[in-house]
mmCIF file of C-alpha atoms in Angstrom:
data_model
loop_
_atom_site.group_PDB
_atom_site.id
_atom_site.type_symbol
_atom_site.label_atom_id
_atom_site.label_comp_id
_atom_site.label_asym_id
_atom_site.label_seq_id
_atom_site.Cartn_x
_atom_site.Cartn_y
_atom_site.Cartn_z
ATOM 1 C CA MET A 9 68.443 -310.409 177.599
ATOM 2 C CA TYR A 10 68.069 -306.641 177.697
ATOM 3 C CA LYS A 11 67.549 -305.121 174.281
ATOM 4 C CA GLN A 12 68.137 -301.385 174.022
ATOM 5 C CA LYS A 13 65.541 -299.941 171.719
ATOM 6 C CA PHE A 14 65.966 -296.200 171.993
ATOM 7 C CA PRO A 15 69.164 -294.195 171.718
ATOM 8 C CA SER A 16 69.072 -293.311 175.426
ATOM 9 C CA ARG A 17 69.079 -295.739 178.305
ATOM 10 C CA LEU A 18 67.026 -293.301 180.411
ATOM 11 C CA LEU A 19 64.307 -293.135 177.766
ATOM 12 C CA ASP A 20 64.478 -296.882 177.399
ATOM 13 C CA ASP A 21 63.960 -297.435 181.122
ATOM 14 C CA ALA A 22 61.107 -294.948 181.366
ATOM 15 C CA VAL A 23 59.286 -296.459 178.370
ATOM 16 C CA GLU A 24 59.813 -299.931 179.807
ATOM 17 C CA GLN A 25 58.377 -298.904 183.188
ATOM 18 C CA ILE A 26 55.459 -296.856 181.857
ATOM 19 C CA GLY A 27 54.642 -299.643 179.394
ATOM 20 C CA MET A 28 54.094 -302.054 182.277
ATOM 21 C CA LEU A 29 51.029 -300.129 183.411
ATOM 22 C CA PRO A 30 47.751 -301.813 182.433
ATOM 23 C CA GLY A 31 46.249 -300.577 179.179
ATOM 24 C CA ILE A 32 49.385 -298.720 178.128
ATOM 25 C CA GLY A 33 51.291 -300.282 175.263
ATOM 26 C CA ARG A 34 54.819 -299.482 174.138
ATOM 27 C CA ARG A 35 53.701 -296.830 171.681
ATOM 28 C CA SER A 36 51.652 -294.953 174.277
ATOM 29 C CA ALA A 37 54.483 -295.394 176.772
ATOM 30 C CA LEU A 38 56.903 -293.736 174.343
ATOM 31 C CA ARG A 39 54.415 -290.945 173.690
ATOM 32 C CA LEU A 40 54.035 -290.355 177.441
ATOM 33 C CA ALA A 41 57.802 -290.476 178.037
ATOM 34 C CA LEU A 42 58.456 -287.913 175.280
ATOM 35 C CA TYR A 43 55.670 -285.758 176.720
ATOM 36 C CA LEU A 44 57.190 -285.900 180.217
ATOM 37 C CA LEU A 45 60.586 -285.013 178.758
ATOM 38 C CA ARG A 46 59.104 -281.771 177.436
ATOM 39 C CA GLN A 47 57.365 -280.775 180.671
ATOM 40 C CA PRO A 48 58.824 -278.484 183.351
ATOM 41 C CA LYS A 49 60.733 -280.437 186.007
ATOM 42 C CA GLU A 50 58.363 -279.335 188.783
ATOM 43 C CA ASN A 51 55.355 -280.809 186.984
ATOM 44 C CA VAL A 52 57.091 -284.143 186.524
ATOM 45 C CA HIS A 53 58.187 -284.214 190.174
ATOM 46 C CA CYS A 54 54.646 -283.326 191.223
ATOM 47 C CA LEU A 55 53.381 -286.364 189.331
ATOM 48 C CA THR A 56 55.953 -288.818 190.683
ATOM 49 C CA GLU A 57 55.633 -287.429 194.214
ATOM 50 C CA SER A 58 51.860 -287.872 194.215
ATOM 51 C CA ILE A 59 52.259 -291.467 193.020
ATOM 52 C CA ASN A 60 54.906 -292.222 195.661
ATOM 53 C CA ARG A 61 52.808 -290.679 198.408
ATOM 54 C CA LEU A 62 49.734 -292.582 197.250
ATOM 55 C CA ARG A 63 51.613 -295.864 197.557
ATOM 56 C CA ASP A 64 53.689 -295.086 200.655
ATOM 57 C CA ASP A 65 51.323 -293.091 202.845
ATOM 58 C CA THR A 66 47.952 -294.624 202.116
ATOM 59 C CA LYS A 67 46.608 -296.486 205.116
ATOM 60 C CA TYR A 68 43.555 -298.671 205.331
ATOM 61 C CA CYS A 69 40.567 -298.117 207.584
ATOM 62 C CA PRO A 70 40.614 -300.765 210.361
ATOM 63 C CA VAL A 71 36.811 -300.993 210.230
ATOM 64 C CA CYS A 72 35.844 -301.139 206.566
ATOM 65 C CA GLY A 73 39.173 -301.579 204.755
ATOM 66 C CA MET A 74 38.859 -298.424 202.692
ATOM 67 C CA VAL A 75 41.804 -296.156 201.961
ATOM 68 C CA SER A 76 42.376 -293.520 204.604
ATOM 69 C CA GLU A 77 45.122 -291.131 205.443
ATOM 70 C CA ASP A 78 45.199 -292.115 209.087
ATOM 71 C CA GLY A 79 42.985 -294.260 211.305
ATOM 72 C CA LEU A 80 39.284 -294.389 210.465
ATOM 73 C CA CYS A 81 38.385 -293.547 206.876
ATOM 74 C CA SER A 82 36.409 -290.460 205.934
ATOM 75 C CA ILE A 83 33.187 -292.485 205.613
ATOM 76 C CA CYS A 84 33.416 -294.443 208.882
ATOM 77 C CA SER A 85 34.332 -291.289 210.777
ATOM 78 C CA ASP A 86 31.472 -289.260 209.253
ATOM 79 C CA HIS A 87 28.755 -289.053 211.922
ATOM 80 C CA ARG A 88 26.127 -288.033 209.374
ATOM 81 C CA ARG A 89 26.334 -291.490 207.853
ATOM 82 C CA ASP A 90 24.182 -294.372 209.011
ATOM 83 C CA ALA A 91 26.605 -296.788 210.686
ATOM 84 C CA SER A 92 23.870 -299.405 211.138
ATOM 85 C CA THR A 93 23.724 -300.198 207.405
ATOM 86 C CA VAL A 94 26.780 -301.949 205.963
ATOM 87 C CA CYS A 95 27.256 -302.396 202.229
ATOM 88 C CA VAL A 96 29.602 -305.293 201.387
ATOM 89 C CA VAL A 97 31.656 -304.764 198.237
ATOM 90 C CA GLU A 98 34.558 -306.473 196.525
ATOM 91 C CA SER A 99 36.937 -303.533 196.216
ATOM 92 C CA LEU A 100 37.605 -299.849 196.774
ATOM 93 C CA ARG A 101 36.555 -299.263 193.193
ATOM 94 C CA ASP A 102 33.011 -300.383 194.000
ATOM 95 C CA VAL A 103 32.882 -297.995 196.963
ATOM 96 C CA LEU A 104 33.787 -295.132 194.640
ATOM 97 C CA SER A 105 31.141 -296.219 192.128
ATOM 98 C CA ILE A 106 28.422 -296.370 194.790
ATOM 99 C CA GLU A 107 29.558 -293.079 196.344
ATOM 100 C CA ALA A 108 29.346 -291.462 192.912
ATOM 101 C CA THR A 109 25.602 -292.255 192.777
ATOM 102 C CA GLY A 110 24.974 -290.138 195.890
ATOM 103 C CA GLN A 111 22.171 -292.606 196.760
ATOM 104 C CA TYR A 112 23.765 -294.390 199.702
ATOM 105 C CA ASN A 113 24.250 -293.013 203.174
ATOM 106 C CA GLY A 114 25.400 -296.097 205.062
ATOM 107 C CA VAL A 115 28.908 -297.453 205.588
ATOM 108 C CA TYR A 116 30.921 -300.099 203.741
ATOM 109 C CA HIS A 117 32.850 -303.293 204.187
ATOM 110 C CA ILE A 118 35.495 -304.082 201.574
ATOM 111 C CA LEU A 119 36.179 -307.801 201.096
ATOM 112 C CA GLY A 120 39.378 -307.242 199.151
ATOM 113 C CA GLY A 121 38.394 -309.747 196.478
ATOM 114 C CA ILE A 122 35.935 -312.484 195.709
ATOM 115 C CA ILE A 123 35.929 -316.241 196.369
ATOM 116 C CA SER A 124 37.547 -317.765 193.285
ATOM 117 C CA PRO A 125 38.894 -321.332 193.519
ATOM 118 C CA ILE A 126 40.462 -321.001 190.031
ATOM 119 C CA ASP A 127 42.605 -318.095 191.226
ATOM 120 C CA GLY A 128 43.232 -319.840 194.547
ATOM 121 C CA ILE A 129 41.275 -317.253 196.545
ATOM 122 C CA GLY A 130 39.343 -318.793 199.419
ATOM 123 C CA PRO A 131 37.173 -317.212 202.145
ATOM 124 C CA SER A 132 40.174 -316.908 204.477
ATOM 125 C CA ASP A 133 41.952 -314.636 201.961
ATOM 126 C CA LEU A 134 39.102 -312.148 202.174
ATOM 127 C CA SER A 135 37.872 -309.876 204.917
ATOM 128 C CA ILE A 136 34.883 -312.117 205.722
ATOM 129 C CA ASP A 137 35.688 -313.064 209.335
ATOM 130 C CA PRO A 138 36.166 -309.380 210.247
ATOM 131 C CA LEU A 139 32.746 -308.698 208.674
ATOM 132 C CA VAL A 140 31.148 -311.406 210.800
ATOM 133 C CA SER A 141 32.823 -310.057 213.976
ATOM 134 C CA ARG A 142 31.699 -306.560 213.030
ATOM 135 C CA VAL A 143 28.081 -307.687 212.676
ATOM 136 C CA GLU A 144 28.263 -309.821 215.821
ATOM 137 C CA SER A 145 29.518 -306.888 217.869
ATOM 138 C CA GLY A 146 26.103 -305.299 217.393
ATOM 139 C CA GLY A 147 24.615 -302.024 216.218
ATOM 140 C CA ILE A 148 24.100 -303.200 212.648
ATOM 141 C CA LYS A 149 20.538 -303.428 211.302
ATOM 142 C CA GLU A 150 21.153 -304.444 207.692
ATOM 143 C CA VAL A 151 23.919 -305.917 205.559
ATOM 144 C CA ILE A 152 23.621 -305.144 201.836
ATOM 145 C CA LEU A 153 25.523 -307.436 199.471
ATOM 146 C CA ALA A 154 26.703 -305.492 196.404
ATOM 147 C CA LEU A 155 28.755 -308.153 194.639
ATOM 148 C CA SER A 156 29.082 -309.022 190.976
ATOM 149 C CA THR A 157 26.520 -311.352 189.404
ATOM 150 C CA ASP A 158 28.928 -313.954 188.071
ATOM 151 C CA VAL A 159 29.459 -317.384 189.618
ATOM 152 C CA GLU A 160 32.209 -316.118 191.957
ATOM 153 C CA GLY A 161 30.033 -313.240 193.139
ATOM 154 C CA GLU A 162 27.053 -315.514 193.785
ATOM 155 C CA THR A 163 29.264 -318.010 195.632
ATOM 156 C CA THR A 164 30.741 -315.281 197.819
ATOM 157 C CA ALA A 165 27.300 -313.804 198.523
ATOM 158 C CA PHE A 166 25.955 -317.224 199.504
ATOM 159 C CA TYR A 167 28.969 -317.919 201.746
ATOM 160 C CA ILE A 168 28.594 -314.574 203.529
ATOM 161 C CA TYR A 169 24.835 -315.107 203.870
ATOM 162 C CA ARG A 170 25.392 -318.448 205.605
ATOM 163 C CA LYS A 171 28.019 -316.942 207.911
ATOM 164 C CA LEU A 172 25.745 -314.055 208.899
ATOM 165 C CA GLU A 173 22.569 -316.139 209.280
ATOM 166 C CA PRO A 174 23.216 -316.948 212.994
ATOM 167 C CA THR A 175 23.446 -313.227 213.851
ATOM 168 C CA GLY A 176 19.835 -312.659 212.767
ATOM 169 C CA VAL A 177 20.776 -309.400 211.026
ATOM 170 C CA PRO A 178 18.809 -309.005 207.753
ATOM 171 C CA VAL A 179 20.953 -309.560 204.643
ATOM 172 C CA THR A 180 19.802 -307.930 201.393
ATOM 173 C CA ALA A 181 21.243 -307.769 197.887
ATOM 174 C CA ILE A 182 21.210 -304.882 195.428
ATOM 175 C CA ALA A 183 18.465 -305.049 192.801
ATOM 176 C CA ARG A 184 19.240 -306.728 189.486
ATOM 177 C CA GLY A 185 17.285 -305.959 186.371
ATOM 178 C CA VAL A 186 17.162 -304.140 183.086
ATOM 179 C CA GLY A 187 19.314 -301.014 183.275
ATOM 180 C CA PHE A 188 17.870 -297.556 182.704
ATOM 181 C CA GLY A 189 17.955 -296.737 179.008
ATOM 182 C CA ASP A 190 18.582 -300.389 178.082
ATOM 183 C CA ASP A 191 16.611 -301.901 175.234
ATOM 184 C CA LEU A 192 14.661 -305.040 176.204
ATOM 185 C CA GLU A 193 15.561 -306.523 172.831
ATOM 186 C CA TYR A 194 19.275 -306.388 173.639
ATOM 187 C CA THR A 195 19.062 -307.461 177.280
ATOM 188 C CA ASP A 196 20.367 -310.976 177.920
ATOM 189 C CA GLU A 197 17.809 -313.618 178.907
ATOM 190 C CA VAL A 198 19.092 -314.163 182.457
ATOM 191 C CA THR A 199 18.815 -310.474 183.328
ATOM 192 C CA LEU A 200 15.430 -310.119 181.639
ATOM 193 C CA GLY A 201 14.158 -313.301 183.268
ATOM 194 C CA ARG A 202 15.230 -312.175 186.736
ATOM 195 C CA SER A 203 13.837 -308.709 186.195
ATOM 196 C CA ILE A 204 10.406 -310.270 185.497
ATOM 197 C CA ALA A 205 10.653 -312.595 188.501
ATOM 198 C CA ASP A 206 11.717 -309.692 190.728
ATOM 199 C CA ARG A 207 8.992 -307.318 189.428
ATOM 200 C CA ARG A 208 7.644 -304.743 191.857
ATOM 201 C CA GLU A 209 4.543 -302.641 192.279
ATOM 202 C CA PHE A 210 4.341 -299.826 189.747
ATOM 203 C CA LYS A 211 4.198 -296.496 191.599
ATOM 204 C CA PRO A 212 3.792 -293.601 189.153
ATOM 205 C CA MET B 300 38.222 -274.125 194.207
ATOM 206 C CA TYR B 301 39.478 -277.616 195.012
ATOM 207 C CA LYS B 302 36.772 -280.249 194.970
ATOM 208 C CA GLN B 303 37.597 -283.496 196.745
ATOM 209 C CA LYS B 304 36.168 -286.314 194.736
ATOM 210 C CA PHE B 305 37.505 -289.449 196.369
ATOM 211 C CA PRO B 306 37.464 -290.353 200.043
ATOM 212 C CA SER B 307 41.236 -289.939 200.315
ATOM 213 C CA ARG B 308 43.249 -286.839 199.552
ATOM 214 C CA LEU B 309 46.203 -288.958 198.452
ATOM 215 C CA LEU B 310 44.080 -290.817 195.922
ATOM 216 C CA ASP B 311 42.574 -287.534 194.829
ATOM 217 C CA ASP B 312 45.983 -285.983 194.204
ATOM 218 C CA ALA B 313 47.297 -289.002 192.336
ATOM 219 C CA VAL B 314 44.234 -289.202 190.081
ATOM 220 C CA GLU B 315 44.473 -285.472 189.440
ATOM 221 C CA GLN B 316 48.142 -285.725 188.469
ATOM 222 C CA ILE B 317 47.854 -288.881 186.387
ATOM 223 C CA GLY B 318 44.775 -287.444 184.664
ATOM 224 C CA MET B 319 46.825 -284.513 183.387
ATOM 225 C CA LEU B 320 48.849 -286.817 181.142
ATOM 226 C CA PRO B 321 47.794 -286.637 177.483
ATOM 227 C CA GLY B 322 45.292 -289.263 176.417
ATOM 228 C CA ILE B 323 44.492 -290.320 179.983
ATOM 229 C CA GLY B 324 41.074 -289.282 181.238
ATOM 230 C CA ARG B 325 39.842 -289.270 184.820
ATOM 231 C CA ARG B 326 38.467 -292.785 184.606
ATOM 232 C CA SER B 327 41.738 -294.230 183.314
ATOM 233 C CA ALA B 328 43.620 -292.164 185.876
ATOM 234 C CA LEU B 329 41.560 -293.708 188.668
ATOM 235 C CA ARG B 330 42.099 -297.169 187.230
ATOM 236 C CA LEU B 331 45.863 -296.578 187.116
ATOM 237 C CA ALA B 332 45.939 -295.123 190.638
ATOM 238 C CA LEU B 333 44.046 -298.117 192.062
ATOM 239 C CA TYR B 334 46.387 -300.419 190.156
ATOM 240 C CA LEU B 335 49.457 -298.678 191.593
ATOM 241 C CA LEU B 336 47.954 -298.911 195.070
ATOM 242 C CA ARG B 337 47.888 -302.702 194.731
ATOM 243 C CA GLN B 338 51.457 -303.042 193.445
ATOM 244 C CA PRO B 339 54.523 -303.765 195.612
ATOM 245 C CA LYS B 340 56.197 -300.567 196.807
ATOM 246 C CA GLU B 341 59.425 -301.369 194.955
ATOM 247 C CA ASN B 342 57.638 -301.561 191.605
ATOM 248 C CA VAL B 343 55.976 -298.211 192.142
ATOM 249 C CA HIS B 344 59.267 -296.613 193.196
ATOM 250 C CA CYS B 345 60.949 -298.137 190.161
ATOM 251 C CA LEU B 346 58.384 -296.440 187.928
ATOM 252 C CA THR B 347 58.597 -293.019 189.571
ATOM 253 C CA GLU B 348 62.394 -293.202 189.772
ATOM 254 C CA SER B 349 62.702 -293.959 186.066
ATOM 255 C CA ILE B 350 60.425 -291.009 185.246
ATOM 256 C CA ASN B 351 62.356 -288.661 187.518
ATOM 257 C CA ARG B 352 65.682 -289.783 186.073
ATOM 258 C CA LEU B 353 64.369 -289.398 182.532
ATOM 259 C CA ARG B 354 63.422 -285.801 183.212
ATOM 260 C CA ASP B 355 66.337 -284.834 185.476
ATOM 261 C CA ASP B 356 69.295 -286.612 183.935
ATOM 262 C CA THR B 357 68.545 -286.509 180.223
ATOM 263 C CA LYS B 358 70.973 -284.252 178.397
ATOM 264 C CA TYR B 359 70.878 -283.165 174.787
ATOM 265 C CA CYS B 360 73.553 -283.815 172.188
ATOM 266 C CA PRO B 361 75.343 -280.517 171.386
ATOM 267 C CA VAL B 362 75.627 -281.522 167.733
ATOM 268 C CA CYS B 363 72.234 -282.903 166.722
ATOM 269 C CA GLY B 364 69.993 -282.103 169.680
ATOM 270 C CA MET B 365 69.052 -285.673 170.392
ATOM 271 C CA VAL B 366 68.688 -287.059 173.918
ATOM 272 C CA SER B 367 71.925 -288.352 175.343
ATOM 273 C CA GLU B 368 73.131 -289.383 178.751
ATOM 274 C CA ASP B 369 76.239 -287.270 178.555
ATOM 275 C CA GLY B 370 77.948 -285.274 175.795
ATOM 276 C CA LEU B 371 77.559 -286.576 172.242
ATOM 277 C CA CYS B 372 74.541 -288.781 171.631
ATOM 278 C CA SER B 373 74.831 -292.464 170.760
ATOM 279 C CA ILE B 374 74.310 -291.751 167.052
ATOM 280 C CA CYS B 375 76.766 -288.851 166.671
ATOM 281 C CA SER B 376 79.424 -290.762 168.613
ATOM 282 C CA ASP B 377 78.970 -293.944 166.567
ATOM 283 C CA HIS B 378 81.889 -294.084 164.096
ATOM 284 C CA ARG B 379 80.130 -296.637 161.912
ATOM 285 C CA ARG B 380 77.590 -293.990 160.945
ATOM 286 C CA ASP B 381 78.061 -291.701 157.983
ATOM 287 C CA ALA B 382 78.593 -288.255 159.504
ATOM 288 C CA SER B 383 78.572 -286.609 156.058
ATOM 289 C CA THR B 384 74.818 -287.188 155.606
ATOM 290 C CA VAL B 385 72.535 -285.163 157.877
ATOM 291 C CA CYS B 386 68.819 -285.835 158.116
ATOM 292 C CA VAL B 387 66.848 -282.821 159.354
ATOM 293 C CA VAL B 388 63.775 -283.700 161.424
ATOM 294 C CA GLU B 389 61.285 -281.860 163.565
ATOM 295 C CA SER B 390 61.598 -283.855 166.788
ATOM 296 C CA LEU B 391 63.171 -286.751 168.639
ATOM 297 C CA ARG B 392 60.111 -288.769 167.787
ATOM 298 C CA ASP B 393 60.958 -288.588 164.078
ATOM 299 C CA VAL B 394 64.496 -289.787 164.796
ATOM 300 C CA LEU B 395 63.067 -292.821 166.569
ATOM 301 C CA SER B 396 60.685 -293.498 163.651
ATOM 302 C CA ILE B 397 63.502 -293.309 161.095
ATOM 303 C CA GLU B 398 65.841 -295.395 163.284
ATOM 304 C CA ALA B 399 63.116 -298.022 163.543
ATOM 305 C CA THR B 400 63.214 -298.522 159.767
ATOM 306 C CA GLY B 401 66.878 -299.555 159.923
ATOM 307 C CA GLN B 402 67.307 -297.936 156.473
ATOM 308 C CA TYR B 403 69.330 -294.895 157.445
ATOM 309 C CA ASN B 404 72.979 -294.832 158.398
ATOM 310 C CA GLY B 405 73.661 -291.089 158.523
ATOM 311 C CA VAL B 406 73.305 -288.645 161.378
ATOM 312 C CA TYR B 407 70.504 -286.279 162.365
ATOM 313 C CA HIS B 408 69.703 -282.680 163.127
ATOM 314 C CA ILE B 409 66.655 -282.029 165.320
ATOM 315 C CA LEU B 410 64.991 -278.655 164.723
ATOM 316 C CA GLY B 411 62.927 -278.809 167.903
ATOM 317 C CA GLY B 412 59.781 -277.760 166.065
ATOM 318 C CA ILE B 413 58.518 -276.330 162.835
ATOM 319 C CA ILE B 414 57.990 -272.761 161.601
ATOM 320 C CA SER B 415 54.413 -271.919 162.560
ATOM 321 C CA PRO B 416 53.379 -268.251 162.657
ATOM 322 C CA ILE B 417 50.004 -269.197 164.186
ATOM 323 C CA ASP B 418 51.755 -270.737 167.203
ATOM 324 C CA GLY B 419 54.275 -267.881 167.254
ATOM 325 C CA ILE B 420 57.183 -270.148 166.308
ATOM 326 C CA GLY B 421 59.678 -268.433 164.010
ATOM 327 C CA PRO B 422 62.994 -269.610 162.543
ATOM 328 C CA SER B 423 64.906 -268.191 165.512
ATOM 329 C CA ASP B 424 63.018 -270.491 167.899
ATOM 330 C CA LEU B 425 64.318 -273.522 166.049
ATOM 331 C CA SER B 426 67.766 -275.029 165.695
ATOM 332 C CA ILE B 427 68.203 -273.689 162.137
ATOM 333 C CA ASP B 428 71.228 -271.397 162.637
ATOM 334 C CA PRO B 429 73.157 -274.239 164.345
ATOM 335 C CA LEU B 430 72.292 -276.411 161.319
ATOM 336 C CA VAL B 431 73.665 -273.798 158.936
ATOM 337 C CA SER B 432 76.867 -273.423 161.009
ATOM 338 C CA ARG B 433 77.185 -277.196 161.105
ATOM 339 C CA VAL B 434 76.954 -277.439 157.309
ATOM 340 C CA GLU B 435 79.256 -274.435 156.825
ATOM 341 C CA SER B 436 81.923 -275.984 159.029
ATOM 342 C CA GLY B 437 82.382 -278.619 156.311
ATOM 343 C CA GLY B 438 82.472 -282.391 155.987
ATOM 344 C CA ILE B 439 78.791 -282.676 155.055
ATOM 345 C CA LYS B 440 77.889 -284.005 151.599
ATOM 346 C CA GLU B 441 74.104 -284.099 151.779
ATOM 347 C CA VAL B 442 71.293 -282.643 153.862
ATOM 348 C CA ILE B 443 68.060 -284.649 153.773
ATOM 349 C CA LEU B 444 64.893 -282.808 154.771
ATOM 350 C CA ALA B 445 62.456 -285.184 156.475
ATOM 351 C CA LEU B 446 59.721 -282.767 157.498
ATOM 352 C CA SER B 447 55.948 -283.102 157.451
ATOM 353 C CA THR B 448 54.084 -282.318 154.223
ATOM 354 C CA ASP B 449 51.734 -279.695 155.618
ATOM 355 C CA VAL B 450 52.088 -275.947 155.002
ATOM 356 C CA GLU B 451 54.329 -275.479 158.062
ATOM 357 C CA GLY B 452 56.584 -278.320 156.975
ATOM 358 C CA GLU B 453 56.882 -276.996 153.419
ATOM 359 C CA THR B 454 57.584 -273.485 154.715
ATOM 360 C CA THR B 455 60.283 -274.741 157.045
ATOM 361 C CA ALA B 456 61.826 -276.880 154.308
ATOM 362 C CA PHE B 457 61.896 -273.934 151.924
ATOM 363 C CA TYR B 458 63.414 -271.644 154.573
ATOM 364 C CA ILE B 459 66.163 -274.142 155.360
ATOM 365 C CA TYR B 460 66.792 -274.732 151.656
ATOM 366 C CA ARG B 461 67.332 -270.987 151.082
ATOM 367 C CA LYS B 462 69.623 -270.770 154.100
ATOM 368 C CA LEU B 463 71.740 -273.712 152.935
ATOM 369 C CA GLU B 464 71.854 -272.724 149.257
ATOM 370 C CA PRO B 465 75.028 -270.572 149.654
ATOM 371 C CA THR B 466 76.945 -273.524 151.116
ATOM 372 C CA GLY B 467 76.540 -275.500 147.890
ATOM 373 C CA VAL B 468 75.786 -278.695 149.834
ATOM 374 C CA PRO B 469 73.057 -280.727 148.068
ATOM 375 C CA VAL B 470 69.696 -280.612 149.841
ATOM 376 C CA THR B 471 67.271 -283.483 149.240
ATOM 377 C CA ALA B 472 63.835 -284.354 150.598
ATOM 378 C CA ILE B 473 62.406 -287.739 151.483
ATOM 379 C CA ALA B 474 60.227 -289.317 148.790
ATOM 380 C CA ARG B 475 56.486 -288.680 148.893
ATOM 381 C CA GLY B 476 54.033 -291.002 147.222
ATOM 382 C CA VAL B 477 51.507 -293.743 147.671
ATOM 383 C CA GLY B 478 52.359 -295.792 150.752
ATOM 384 C CA PHE B 479 53.064 -299.503 150.552
ATOM 385 C CA GLY B 480 49.838 -301.452 150.805
ATOM 386 C CA ASP B 481 47.759 -298.335 150.136
ATOM 387 C CA ASP B 482 44.885 -298.576 147.714
ATOM 388 C CA LEU B 483 45.064 -296.052 144.826
ATOM 389 C CA GLU B 484 41.304 -295.615 145.102
ATOM 390 C CA TYR B 485 41.616 -294.290 148.652
ATOM 391 C CA THR B 486 44.741 -292.159 148.163
ATOM 392 C CA ASP B 487 44.084 -288.419 148.224
ATOM 393 C CA GLU B 488 44.545 -286.529 144.951
ATOM 394 C CA VAL B 489 47.550 -284.464 146.055
ATOM 395 C CA THR B 490 49.544 -287.532 147.053
ATOM 396 C CA LEU B 491 48.514 -289.474 143.965
ATOM 397 C CA GLY B 492 49.231 -286.484 141.702
ATOM 398 C CA ARG B 493 52.691 -286.004 143.177
ATOM 399 C CA SER B 494 53.446 -289.705 143.034
ATOM 400 C CA ILE B 495 52.771 -289.604 139.274
ATOM 401 C CA ALA B 496 54.853 -286.455 138.764
ATOM 402 C CA ASP B 497 57.707 -287.959 140.800
ATOM 403 C CA ARG B 498 57.567 -291.349 139.010
ATOM 404 C CA ARG B 499 60.810 -293.241 138.667
ATOM 405 C CA GLU B 500 62.236 -295.946 136.453
ATOM 406 C CA PHE B 501 60.758 -299.348 137.152
ATOM 407 C CA LYS B 502 63.543 -301.725 138.145
ATOM 408 C CA PRO B 503 62.225 -305.239 138.720
#
């Protein structure tokens, strides 16, 4: 089964492993392996150590599900943040994207995925019940749904909305519309249509 | 000095380290880090182990300078290969490219670089003296220069040629010309000019 391609088993293994990373083909993997071979040992160990530590020592916040080094994450434990506003997102990636805007001062709730019957992911596979308990336990004034706009995202948003309805806590969704700098001509009809329906008062 | 960008120091470190690899920007580094975070621990350890072993355990062939696990490399120790023909290349990468063609059955000599006064690389920084000793020690019938065609490559080729001249061993260079599938219209003048000067008998 195993076909040796390079004249060194070590190089072969490294290229094989690096090439399994997403977006890195065999050619790039070889380029990276040859690069690492030329680097000082300490630099290479620094890289592998940081990857091992990331995987081994990362813990998850018991409240929002974000990465944390220990116990509560840096956002949940930050008292300057508004703990009464919870933004529901699919993954850690979305938290980082929203944090990068600098426009949000509330806290988060990471679902860990999206309802997708095709992929066999149901509500019980996601952190939806913990979200409901979190809202039920009080102190939350608004739940913002920041999910993708595809069918799965809409389904998940609707499911969460129905689950949270009995709590009486207002549920909002992030605004959809034509992006800044986007040309109307090249905006798809659904987005443009919704952006007209969701128009708001012009405040210069 | 250090600016924390992500809500976890571990993630921060990993992105920083992965982002130092050539051709991988911060965005790709984050994508890779988040991917690794989702993988089983064993897979991640497999990756980092293979990288560490590549860097720590790789040895270099005392004859040709190629990577080897121990002692002579797999090419120099292969008795089916013609040890009387030595192909001189700049780096390991070139060996892999030539091996991939399946057209060469001789052995190699890796210079470990190219003469480049701008980068402060002189003949003494390269494995040129070992090449001369190797040829002088006998048993070699042909030295093939497979170096790049830029000024540095030509300089290095000329330097090696002058050094090997006293040994009387024939020195050849790989053929230059219009590549297979290349359009004459889009071939640069130097290549096209040389391909006409170096024309050879047409044997259908």
